[in-house]
mmCIF file of C-alpha atoms and ligand atoms in Angstrom:
data_model
loop_
_atom_site.group_PDB
_atom_site.id
_atom_site.type_symbol
_atom_site.label_atom_id
_atom_site.label_comp_id
_atom_site.label_asym_id
_atom_site.label_seq_id
_atom_site.Cartn_x
_atom_site.Cartn_y
_atom_site.Cartn_z
ATOM 1 C CA MET A 1 0.000 0.000 0.000
ATOM 2 C CA THR A 2 1.326 3.480 -0.819
ATOM 3 C CA ASN A 3 0.139 6.748 0.610
ATOM 4 C CA ALA A 4 -2.005 8.898 -1.678
ATOM 5 C CA ASN A 5 0.662 11.594 -1.506
ATOM 6 C CA GLY A 6 3.471 9.154 -2.135
ATOM 7 C CA ARG A 7 5.771 11.346 -0.013
ATOM 8 C CA GLY A 8 6.241 11.754 3.740
ATOM 9 C CA ARG A 9 3.478 10.366 5.926
ATOM 10 C CA LEU A 10 2.530 13.647 7.648
ATOM 11 C CA ILE A 11 -0.129 15.861 6.062
ATOM 12 C CA TYR A 12 -0.683 19.550 6.796
ATOM 13 C CA GLY A 13 -4.344 20.464 7.481
ATOM 14 C CA CYS A 14 -5.170 23.981 6.268
ATOM 15 C CA MET A 15 -8.440 24.527 8.172
ATOM 16 C CA GLY A 16 -6.783 27.127 10.439
ATOM 17 C CA LEU A 17 -5.645 29.398 7.586
ATOM 18 C CA GLY A 18 -7.503 32.434 6.244
ATOM 19 C CA GLY A 19 -8.644 34.282 9.391
ATOM 20 C CA PRO A 20 -12.012 33.971 11.153
ATOM 21 C CA TRP A 21 -14.873 31.735 9.986
ATOM 22 C CA ASP A 22 -17.178 34.731 9.551
ATOM 23 C CA GLY A 23 -17.722 36.635 6.328
ATOM 24 C CA THR A 24 -14.815 39.071 6.854
ATOM 25 C CA SER A 25 -12.265 39.191 4.084
ATOM 26 C CA TYR A 26 -8.614 38.193 4.407
ATOM 27 C CA GLY A 27 -5.635 40.489 4.007
ATOM 28 C CA ALA A 28 -1.848 40.478 3.804
ATOM 29 C CA ALA A 29 -1.492 39.147 7.362
ATOM 30 C CA GLU A 30 -3.477 35.979 6.556
ATOM 31 C CA ILE A 31 -1.507 35.425 3.325
ATOM 32 C CA ASP A 32 1.790 35.863 5.172
ATOM 33 C CA GLN A 33 0.611 33.428 7.837
ATOM 34 C CA ALA A 34 -0.188 30.851 5.145
ATOM 35 C CA ALA A 35 3.257 31.351 3.595
ATOM 36 C CA ALA A 36 4.963 30.873 6.978
ATOM 37 C CA VAL A 37 2.952 27.744 7.698
ATOM 38 C CA ILE A 38 3.642 26.212 4.267
ATOM 39 C CA ASP A 39 7.321 26.936 4.813
ATOM 40 C CA ALA A 40 7.319 25.317 8.266
ATOM 41 C CA ALA A 41 5.438 22.265 6.955
ATOM 42 C CA GLN A 42 7.822 21.828 4.030
ATOM 43 C CA GLY A 43 10.671 22.277 6.516
ATOM 44 C CA ILE A 44 9.722 18.998 8.204
ATOM 45 C CA GLY A 45 9.183 17.168 4.909
ATOM 46 C CA ILE A 46 5.419 17.604 4.508
ATOM 47 C CA GLY A 47 4.342 17.493 0.876
ATOM 48 C CA LEU A 48 0.557 17.054 1.099
ATOM 49 C CA PHE A 49 -1.728 19.957 2.046
ATOM 50 C CA ASP A 50 -5.321 19.207 3.022
ATOM 51 C CA HIS A 51 -8.137 21.667 2.280
ATOM 52 C CA ALA A 52 -11.934 21.760 2.028
ATOM 53 C CA ASP A 53 -14.162 24.166 0.147
ATOM 54 C CA ILE A 54 -15.823 25.154 3.430
ATOM 55 C CA TYR A 55 -12.736 25.915 5.540
ATOM 56 C CA ARG A 56 -13.101 29.490 6.792
ATOM 57 C CA ASN A 57 -15.840 29.808 4.152
ATOM 58 C CA GLY A 58 -13.362 29.430 1.297
ATOM 59 C CA LYS A 59 -10.699 31.700 2.782
ATOM 60 C CA SER A 60 -8.311 28.826 3.659
ATOM 61 C CA GLU A 61 -8.109 27.873 -0.019
ATOM 62 C CA ALA A 62 -7.991 31.528 -1.101
ATOM 63 C CA VAL A 63 -4.965 32.503 1.024
ATOM 64 C CA PHE A 64 -3.214 29.298 -0.016
ATOM 65 C CA GLY A 65 -3.914 30.197 -3.652
ATOM 66 C CA GLU A 66 -2.382 33.640 -3.108
ATOM 67 C CA VAL A 67 0.803 32.013 -1.814
ATOM 68 C CA LEU A 68 0.882 29.624 -4.782
ATOM 69 C CA ALA A 69 0.473 32.556 -7.167
ATOM 70 C CA ARG A 70 3.403 34.438 -5.700
ATOM 71 C CA SER A 71 5.741 31.432 -5.225
ATOM 72 C CA GLN A 72 7.023 30.233 -8.567
ATOM 73 C CA GLY A 73 7.408 26.470 -8.782
ATOM 74 C CA LEU A 74 5.659 25.763 -5.460
ATOM 75 C CA ARG A 75 2.583 24.120 -7.017
ATOM 76 C CA GLU A 76 4.693 21.453 -8.693
ATOM 77 C CA LYS A 77 6.504 20.677 -5.444
ATOM 78 C CA ILE A 78 3.405 19.939 -3.384
ATOM 79 C CA THR A 79 0.378 17.665 -3.418
ATOM 80 C CA LEU A 80 -2.990 19.373 -2.984
ATOM 81 C CA GLN A 81 -6.084 17.739 -1.561
ATOM 82 C CA THR A 82 -9.477 19.349 -1.129
ATOM 83 C CA LYS A 83 -12.984 18.225 -0.202
ATOM 84 C CA CYS A 84 -16.542 18.893 -1.229
ATOM 85 C CA GLY A 85 -19.954 17.696 -0.068
ATOM 86 C CA ILE A 86 -20.849 19.966 2.870
ATOM 87 C CA ARG A 87 -22.995 23.081 2.591
ATOM 88 C CA LEU A 88 -22.770 25.470 5.547
ATOM 89 C CA GLY A 89 -25.847 27.621 6.062
ATOM 90 C CA GLU A 90 -26.814 27.714 2.386
ATOM 91 C CA ARG A 91 -30.215 27.610 0.681
ATOM 92 C CA GLY A 92 -32.047 28.591 3.873
ATOM 93 C CA LEU A 93 -30.766 25.512 5.709
ATOM 94 C CA GLN A 94 -28.247 24.941 8.456
ATOM 95 C CA THR A 95 -25.390 22.506 7.726
ATOM 96 C CA HIS A 96 -26.382 19.835 5.243
ATOM 97 C CA TYR A 97 -24.665 17.540 2.759
ATOM 98 C CA ASP A 98 -24.713 17.613 -1.024
ATOM 99 C CA LEU A 99 -22.925 15.055 -3.196
ATOM 100 C CA SER A 100 -25.145 15.633 -6.222
ATOM 101 C CA ARG A 101 -23.443 15.769 -9.628
ATOM 102 C CA GLU A 102 -24.120 19.474 -9.909
ATOM 103 C CA ALA A 103 -22.701 20.269 -6.459
ATOM 104 C CA ILE A 104 -19.511 18.245 -6.968
ATOM 105 C CA LEU A 105 -18.766 19.941 -10.304
ATOM 106 C CA GLU A 106 -19.602 23.421 -9.031
ATOM 107 C CA ARG A 107 -17.644 23.144 -5.782
ATOM 108 C CA VAL A 108 -14.492 21.669 -7.338
ATOM 109 C CA ASN A 109 -14.424 24.386 -10.009
ATOM 110 C CA GLU A 110 -14.769 27.040 -7.279
ATOM 111 C CA SER A 111 -11.971 25.440 -5.233
ATOM 112 C CA LEU A 112 -9.647 25.427 -8.250
ATOM 113 C CA LYS A 113 -10.296 29.141 -8.783
ATOM 114 C CA ARG A 114 -9.562 29.979 -5.144
ATOM 115 C CA LEU A 115 -6.464 27.777 -5.086
ATOM 116 C CA GLN A 116 -5.292 29.368 -8.374
ATOM 117 C CA THR A 117 -4.440 25.992 -9.852
ATOM 118 C CA ASP A 118 -5.685 23.813 -12.710
ATOM 119 C CA TYR A 119 -5.944 20.583 -10.722
ATOM 120 C CA VAL A 120 -6.096 19.020 -7.296
ATOM 121 C CA ASP A 121 -4.179 15.819 -6.749
ATOM 122 C CA VAL A 122 -6.844 14.323 -4.504
ATOM 123 C CA LEU A 123 -10.535 15.137 -4.051
ATOM 124 C CA LEU A 124 -12.197 13.822 -0.893
ATOM 125 C CA LEU A 125 -15.973 13.476 -0.510
ATOM 126 C CA HIS A 126 -16.217 15.188 2.873
ATOM 127 C CA ARG A 127 -19.108 13.296 4.494
ATOM 128 C CA PRO A 128 -21.664 10.728 3.401
ATOM 129 C CA ASP A 129 -24.784 12.350 1.927
ATOM 130 C CA PRO A 130 -27.850 10.128 2.560
ATOM 131 C CA LEU A 131 -29.393 11.419 -0.702
ATOM 132 C CA MET A 132 -26.282 10.538 -2.716
ATOM 133 C CA ASP A 133 -26.624 8.474 -5.894
ATOM 134 C CA PRO A 134 -23.264 6.701 -6.468
ATOM 135 C CA ARG A 135 -23.820 6.812 -10.267
ATOM 136 C CA GLU A 136 -24.047 10.620 -10.109
ATOM 137 C CA VAL A 137 -20.857 10.761 -8.047
ATOM 138 C CA ALA A 138 -19.143 8.505 -10.584
ATOM 139 C CA ASP A 139 -20.342 10.703 -13.424
ATOM 140 C CA ALA A 140 -19.141 13.953 -11.820
ATOM 141 C CA VAL A 141 -15.788 12.518 -10.725
ATOM 142 C CA GLY A 142 -15.300 10.864 -14.129
ATOM 143 C CA GLN A 143 -15.853 14.227 -15.835
ATOM 144 C CA LEU A 144 -13.453 16.059 -13.478
ATOM 145 C CA MET A 145 -10.789 13.402 -14.031
ATOM 146 C CA ALA A 146 -11.264 13.479 -17.811
ATOM 147 C CA GLU A 147 -10.850 17.269 -17.706
ATOM 148 C CA GLY A 148 -7.630 16.841 -15.712
ATOM 149 C CA LYS A 149 -9.030 18.773 -12.740
ATOM 150 C CA VAL A 150 -8.927 15.886 -10.249
ATOM 151 C CA ARG A 151 -6.282 13.157 -10.251
ATOM 152 C CA GLN A 152 -7.392 10.824 -7.449
ATOM 153 C CA LEU A 153 -10.510 10.318 -5.356
ATOM 154 C CA GLY A 154 -10.895 9.672 -1.644
ATOM 155 C CA VAL A 155 -13.542 9.977 1.052
ATOM 156 C CA SER A 156 -13.824 11.216 4.608
ATOM 157 C CA ASN A 157 -15.880 10.130 7.613
ATOM 158 C CA MET A 158 -17.064 6.983 5.828
ATOM 159 C CA SER A 159 -17.480 3.397 7.014
ATOM 160 C CA ALA A 160 -16.241 0.304 5.175
ATOM 161 C CA ALA A 161 -19.752 -0.413 3.910
ATOM 162 C CA GLN A 162 -20.180 3.118 2.551
ATOM 163 C CA ILE A 163 -16.802 3.025 0.785
ATOM 164 C CA ALA A 164 -17.533 -0.389 -0.760
ATOM 165 C CA PHE A 165 -20.973 0.802 -1.909
ATOM 166 C CA LEU A 166 -19.471 3.872 -3.620
ATOM 167 C CA GLN A 167 -16.533 1.950 -5.046
ATOM 168 C CA ASP A 168 -18.927 -0.421 -6.858
ATOM 169 C CA ALA A 169 -20.126 2.512 -8.993
ATOM 170 C CA LEU A 170 -16.733 4.110 -9.588
ATOM 171 C CA GLU A 171 -14.054 3.417 -12.143
ATOM 172 C CA ALA A 172 -11.333 5.199 -10.187
ATOM 173 C CA PRO A 173 -10.125 3.561 -6.975
ATOM 174 C CA ILE A 174 -10.911 5.261 -3.652
ATOM 175 C CA VAL A 175 -7.413 6.011 -2.363
ATOM 176 C CA ALA A 176 -7.993 7.569 1.068
ATOM 177 C CA ASN A 177 -10.423 7.800 3.986
ATOM 178 C CA GLN A 178 -9.963 10.715 6.395
ATOM 179 C CA LEU A 179 -11.248 10.057 9.917
ATOM 180 C CA GLU A 180 -10.773 11.583 13.341
ATOM 181 C CA MET A 181 -8.166 9.422 15.058
ATOM 182 C CA SER A 182 -5.952 10.226 18.031
ATOM 183 C CA LEU A 183 -5.112 9.106 21.566
ATOM 184 C CA LEU A 184 -8.060 11.278 22.651
ATOM 185 C CA ARG A 185 -10.458 9.972 19.977
ATOM 186 C CA SER A 186 -9.578 6.272 19.896
ATOM 187 C CA ASP A 187 -12.884 4.514 19.201
ATOM 188 C CA TRP A 188 -11.436 3.406 15.828
ATOM 189 C CA LEU A 189 -9.077 1.272 17.915
ATOM 190 C CA GLU A 190 -11.436 0.307 20.728
ATOM 191 C CA GLY A 191 -13.753 -1.188 18.133
ATOM 192 C CA THR A 192 -11.003 -3.562 16.981
ATOM 193 C CA VAL A 193 -10.452 -5.133 20.412
ATOM 194 C CA LEU A 194 -13.871 -4.913 22.078
ATOM 195 C CA VAL A 195 -15.659 -7.233 19.655
ATOM 196 C CA ASN A 196 -17.839 -9.554 21.747
ATOM 197 C CA HIS A 197 -17.439 -7.403 24.867
ATOM 198 C CA PRO A 198 -20.217 -5.518 26.721
ATOM 199 C CA ALA A 199 -18.184 -2.275 26.597
ATOM 200 C CA ASP A 200 -18.321 -2.442 22.779
ATOM 201 C CA ALA A 201 -21.850 -1.040 22.898
ATOM 202 C CA GLY A 202 -20.395 2.318 23.940
ATOM 203 C CA TYR A 203 -18.478 2.768 20.680
ATOM 204 C CA SER A 204 -20.060 3.981 17.488
ATOM 205 C CA PHE A 205 -17.114 3.452 15.109
ATOM 206 C CA PRO A 206 -18.243 0.922 12.486
ATOM 207 C CA HIS A 207 -16.550 -2.452 12.804
ATOM 208 C CA GLY A 208 -14.287 -3.445 9.954
ATOM 209 C CA THR A 209 -13.550 0.045 8.604
ATOM 210 C CA LEU A 210 -9.902 -0.061 9.589
ATOM 211 C CA GLU A 211 -9.448 -3.588 8.246
ATOM 212 C CA TYR A 212 -11.273 -2.779 4.994
ATOM 213 C CA CYS A 213 -9.052 0.247 4.351
ATOM 214 C CA MET A 214 -5.917 -1.759 5.142
ATOM 215 C CA SER A 215 -6.810 -4.668 2.876
ATOM 216 C CA LYS A 216 -7.985 -2.483 -0.040
ATOM 217 C CA GLY A 217 -5.035 -0.067 0.094
ATOM 218 C CA VAL A 218 -7.161 2.906 1.179
ATOM 219 C CA GLU A 219 -4.864 5.333 3.002
ATOM 220 C CA LEU A 220 -6.114 6.248 6.486
ATOM 221 C CA GLN A 221 -5.654 9.953 7.163
ATOM 222 C CA ALA A 222 -6.112 11.001 10.805
ATOM 223 C CA TYR A 223 -7.557 14.413 11.514
ATOM 224 C CA GLY A 224 -7.468 15.836 15.046
ATOM 225 C CA SER A 225 -4.195 13.906 15.360
ATOM 226 C CA LEU A 226 -2.702 16.390 17.844
ATOM 227 C CA ALA A 227 -5.905 16.110 19.910
ATOM 228 C CA GLN A 228 -6.256 19.883 19.428
ATOM 229 C CA GLY A 229 -3.269 20.320 21.745
ATOM 230 C CA ARG A 230 -5.096 18.844 24.730
ATOM 231 C CA TYR A 231 -2.105 16.773 25.904
ATOM 232 C CA THR A 232 0.528 19.296 24.846
ATOM 233 C CA GLY A 233 -0.387 22.511 26.592
ATOM 234 C CA ALA A 234 -3.615 23.803 25.055
ATOM 235 C CA ARG A 235 -5.838 22.999 28.073
ATOM 236 C CA SER A 236 -3.351 22.343 30.874
ATOM 237 C CA GLY A 237 -5.628 23.604 33.672
ATOM 238 C CA ASP A 238 -8.621 21.624 32.527
ATOM 239 C CA LEU A 239 -7.545 17.973 32.153
ATOM 240 C CA SER A 240 -9.166 14.820 33.510
ATOM 241 C CA PRO A 241 -6.875 12.523 35.559
ATOM 242 C CA ALA A 242 -6.400 10.240 32.515
ATOM 243 C CA GLU A 243 -5.558 13.213 30.283
ATOM 244 C CA SER A 244 -3.131 14.580 32.838
ATOM 245 C CA ALA A 245 -1.401 11.192 33.171
ATOM 246 C CA THR A 246 -1.215 10.931 29.365
ATOM 247 C CA ALA A 247 0.343 14.388 29.084
ATOM 248 C CA THR A 248 2.974 13.378 31.654
ATOM 249 C CA MET A 249 3.670 10.083 29.882
ATOM 250 C CA LEU A 250 4.102 11.895 26.551
ATOM 251 C CA GLU A 251 6.656 14.194 28.168
ATOM 252 C CA ASP A 252 8.492 11.269 29.749
ATOM 253 C CA LEU A 253 8.617 9.383 26.444
ATOM 254 C CA ALA A 254 9.761 12.534 24.669
ATOM 255 C CA GLY A 255 12.683 12.551 27.118
ATOM 256 C CA VAL A 256 13.405 8.868 26.446
ATOM 257 C CA HIS A 257 13.406 9.374 22.654
ATOM 258 C CA GLY A 258 15.085 12.784 22.734
ATOM 259 C CA THR A 259 12.177 14.528 21.028
ATOM 260 C CA THR A 260 8.952 16.483 21.667
ATOM 261 C CA PRO A 261 5.617 15.292 23.130
ATOM 262 C CA GLU A 262 3.956 16.206 19.783
ATOM 263 C CA SER A 263 6.216 13.795 17.880
ATOM 264 C CA VAL A 264 5.468 11.002 20.391
ATOM 265 C CA LEU A 265 1.719 11.682 20.120
ATOM 266 C CA LEU A 266 1.812 11.343 16.323
ATOM 267 C CA ALA A 267 4.222 8.398 16.510
ATOM 268 C CA TRP A 268 1.602 6.508 18.528
ATOM 269 C CA LEU A 269 -0.754 6.748 15.520
ATOM 270 C CA MET A 270 1.980 5.997 12.995
ATOM 271 C CA LYS A 271 3.164 2.819 14.736
ATOM 272 C CA HIS A 272 -0.168 1.177 13.932
ATOM 273 C CA PRO A 273 0.223 -1.217 10.943
ATOM 274 C CA ALA A 274 -2.535 0.660 9.065
ATOM 275 C CA ARG A 275 0.218 3.153 8.136
ATOM 276 C CA ILE A 276 -1.937 6.048 9.343
ATOM 277 C CA SER A 277 -1.044 9.500 7.971
ATOM 278 C CA PRO A 278 -1.648 12.140 10.665
ATOM 279 C CA VAL A 279 -3.126 15.458 9.514
ATOM 280 C CA VAL A 280 -1.497 18.223 11.553
ATOM 281 C CA GLY A 281 -3.647 21.341 11.973
ATOM 282 C CA THR A 282 -1.701 23.767 14.158
ATOM 283 C CA THR A 283 -0.938 27.135 12.549
ATOM 284 C CA ASN A 284 1.948 27.741 14.933
ATOM 285 C CA PRO A 285 5.227 27.179 13.013
ATOM 286 C CA ALA A 286 7.078 26.086 16.177
ATOM 287 C CA ARG A 287 4.381 23.491 16.901
ATOM 288 C CA ILE A 288 4.605 22.265 13.296
ATOM 289 C CA SER A 289 8.370 21.857 13.692
ATOM 290 C CA ALA A 290 7.753 19.935 16.929
ATOM 291 C CA CYS A 291 6.159 17.159 14.819
ATOM 292 C CA ALA A 292 9.342 16.530 12.808
ATOM 293 C CA ASP A 293 10.439 13.316 14.556
ATOM 294 C CA ALA A 294 7.082 11.515 14.473
ATOM 295 C CA ALA A 295 7.992 8.876 11.865
ATOM 296 C CA ALA A 296 11.394 8.196 13.419
ATOM 297 C CA VAL A 297 9.870 7.778 16.892
ATOM 298 C CA ALA A 298 7.183 5.454 15.474
ATOM 299 C CA GLY A 299 9.995 3.200 14.242
ATOM 300 C CA LYS A 300 11.510 3.051 17.735
ATOM 301 C CA MET A 301 8.389 2.980 19.911
ATOM 302 C CA THR A 302 8.145 -0.282 21.845
ATOM 303 C CA ARG A 303 4.992 -2.350 22.221
ATOM 304 C CA ALA A 304 5.050 -1.528 25.964
ATOM 305 C CA GLN A 305 5.219 2.201 25.255
ATOM 306 C CA TRP A 306 2.395 1.988 22.676
ATOM 307 C CA TYR A 307 0.065 0.007 24.941
ATOM 308 C CA GLY A 308 1.092 2.118 27.951
ATOM 309 C CA LEU A 309 -0.012 5.292 26.174
ATOM 310 C CA TRP A 310 -3.291 3.755 25.027
ATOM 311 C CA THR A 311 -4.305 2.341 28.414
ATOM 312 C CA THR A 312 -3.287 5.559 30.183
ATOM 313 C CA ALA A 313 -5.335 7.664 27.751
ATOM 314 C CA ARG A 314 -8.397 5.375 27.993
ATOM 315 C CA GLY A 315 -8.180 5.588 31.805
ATOM 316 C CA SER A 316 -8.782 1.860 32.358
ATOM 317 C CA ASN A 317 -7.130 -1.447 31.575
ATOM 318 C CA LEU A 318 -8.026 -3.494 28.509
ATOM 319 C CA PRO A 319 -10.324 -6.480 29.166
HETATM 320 N N1 LIG B 401 -12.391 15.442 7.293
HETATM 321 C C1 LIG B 401 -12.946 16.120 8.280
HETATM 322 O O1 LIG B 401 -14.152 16.014 8.550
HETATM 323 C C2 LIG B 401 -12.073 17.037 9.093
HETATM 324 C C3 LIG B 401 -12.563 17.610 10.286
HETATM 325 C C4 LIG B 401 -11.720 18.448 11.014
HETATM 326 C C5 LIG B 401 -10.431 18.700 10.557
HETATM 327 N N2 LIG B 401 -9.989 18.150 9.386
HETATM 328 C C6 LIG B 401 -8.613 18.398 8.872
HETATM 329 O O2 LIG B 401 -7.677 18.011 9.854
HETATM 330 C C7 LIG B 401 -6.813 19.106 10.200
HETATM 331 C C8 LIG B 401 -6.437 19.019 11.647
HETATM 332 O O3 LIG B 401 -7.592 19.024 12.465
HETATM 333 P P1 LIG B 401 -7.616 19.756 13.858
HETATM 334 O O4 LIG B 401 -7.157 21.154 13.663
HETATM 335 O O5 LIG B 401 -8.920 19.497 14.481
HETATM 336 O O6 LIG B 401 -6.552 18.916 14.647
HETATM 337 P P2 LIG B 401 -5.228 19.118 15.487
HETATM 338 O O7 LIG B 401 -4.057 19.202 14.603
HETATM 339 O O8 LIG B 401 -5.294 18.030 16.492
HETATM 340 O O9 LIG B 401 -5.410 20.497 16.317
HETATM 341 C C9 LIG B 401 -4.965 21.728 15.862
HETATM 342 C C10 LIG B 401 -5.803 22.801 16.530
HETATM 343 O O10 LIG B 401 -5.537 22.781 17.948
HETATM 344 C C11 LIG B 401 -5.021 24.063 18.351
HETATM 345 N N3 LIG B 401 -3.979 23.972 19.374
HETATM 346 C C12 LIG B 401 -3.917 24.718 20.478
HETATM 347 N N4 LIG B 401 -2.862 24.415 21.217
HETATM 348 C C13 LIG B 401 -2.229 23.451 20.577
HETATM 349 C C14 LIG B 401 -1.049 22.725 20.885
HETATM 350 N N5 LIG B 401 -0.356 22.892 22.011
HETATM 351 N N6 LIG B 401 -0.667 21.786 19.992
HETATM 352 C C15 LIG B 401 -1.401 21.561 18.866
HETATM 353 N N7 LIG B 401 -2.522 22.234 18.544
HETATM 354 C C16 LIG B 401 -2.932 23.172 19.395
HETATM 355 C C17 LIG B 401 -4.443 24.659 17.097
HETATM 356 O O11 LIG B 401 -4.367 26.055 17.279
HETATM 357 P P3 LIG B 401 -3.063 26.840 16.728
HETATM 358 O O12 LIG B 401 -3.277 26.940 15.271
HETATM 359 O O13 LIG B 401 -3.146 28.150 17.432
HETATM 360 O O14 LIG B 401 -1.868 26.047 17.109
HETATM 361 C C18 LIG B 401 -5.445 24.189 16.049
HETATM 362 O O15 LIG B 401 -6.621 24.987 16.100
HETATM 363 C C19 LIG B 401 -7.614 20.356 9.793
HETATM 364 O O16 LIG B 401 -6.786 21.453 9.510
HETATM 365 C C20 LIG B 401 -8.320 19.861 8.549
HETATM 366 O O17 LIG B 401 -7.435 19.925 7.446
HETATM 367 C C21 LIG B 401 -10.793 17.315 8.670
#
């Protein structure tokens, strides 16, 4: 199995770029921030940048596009991924989903304009749309691929059954599934060991999704991989006993491996044989740099350290 980006395993998540979520416009400060973040991400070997049409109401893509326009040769050096399928407060409705043919075509064309590029390397269908017709998706994606606007297709927040259902209608292979996965959000893992256990009822993650992706070569991309900084300083005064113990263990292991707690946190995901690619979403260049050793630490992390982190974070022993 190869990663969709075919480069380093870390992905940079651009949801924090572009200023506030409201309708205000962006300026030079937001473009400079995007440039600094892209620089910091490339500095630790990141080649894949993850977007969505909705991030900051289009401003995340727009500031990124401004940086691409002013940085000759940058587009060819990076891999761009964006998503479509969510409508935020449009058509008199609150958040709803739209994977109709018309919506896919319209939203990808708008993303390309904002990103100031002719193509995205990967398009992810952001969330399952209950009204989706897989033949319409296949038609829209087929057209975008034939036009050279989309090179590969993936999904996000989908179960094994949903991916298989879509794949049946598609010519192109589904190459990635982006899910929330971290030490804090570990139901993807709980579900693999609590089969036939009463505690299993407490987990909603669909059984078999991890195994399906692994056996079909669908790259697992983990969003929320830094647990929004919960273990690494973002909420230090507000942690449960299990979270506090996990933060301490991450620091201790960082000392053992001569690295940062952020790298250990991501290494825990990357040691899993699913070859998970963490999506890193901090806009702080120093925090991005703190993730540099993740892959190296994953290679050195012992089974005892991996299980120790998991059981500490879950706050109870495994059955
Ligand atoms: N497919 C989906 O449905 C979906 C959903 C959500 C996100 N995503 C993607 O995944 C990416 C990452 O998601 P995420 O931002 O939720 O995850 P994350 O990388 O775990 O968290 C980053 C967020 O936590 C904040 N933070 C505060 N203190 C921090 C610290 N000490 N260390 C690290 N972060 C700290 C960051 O703020 P600062 O910027 O100030 O550091 C940033 O807002 C997004 O950018 C997006 O590309 C996808």
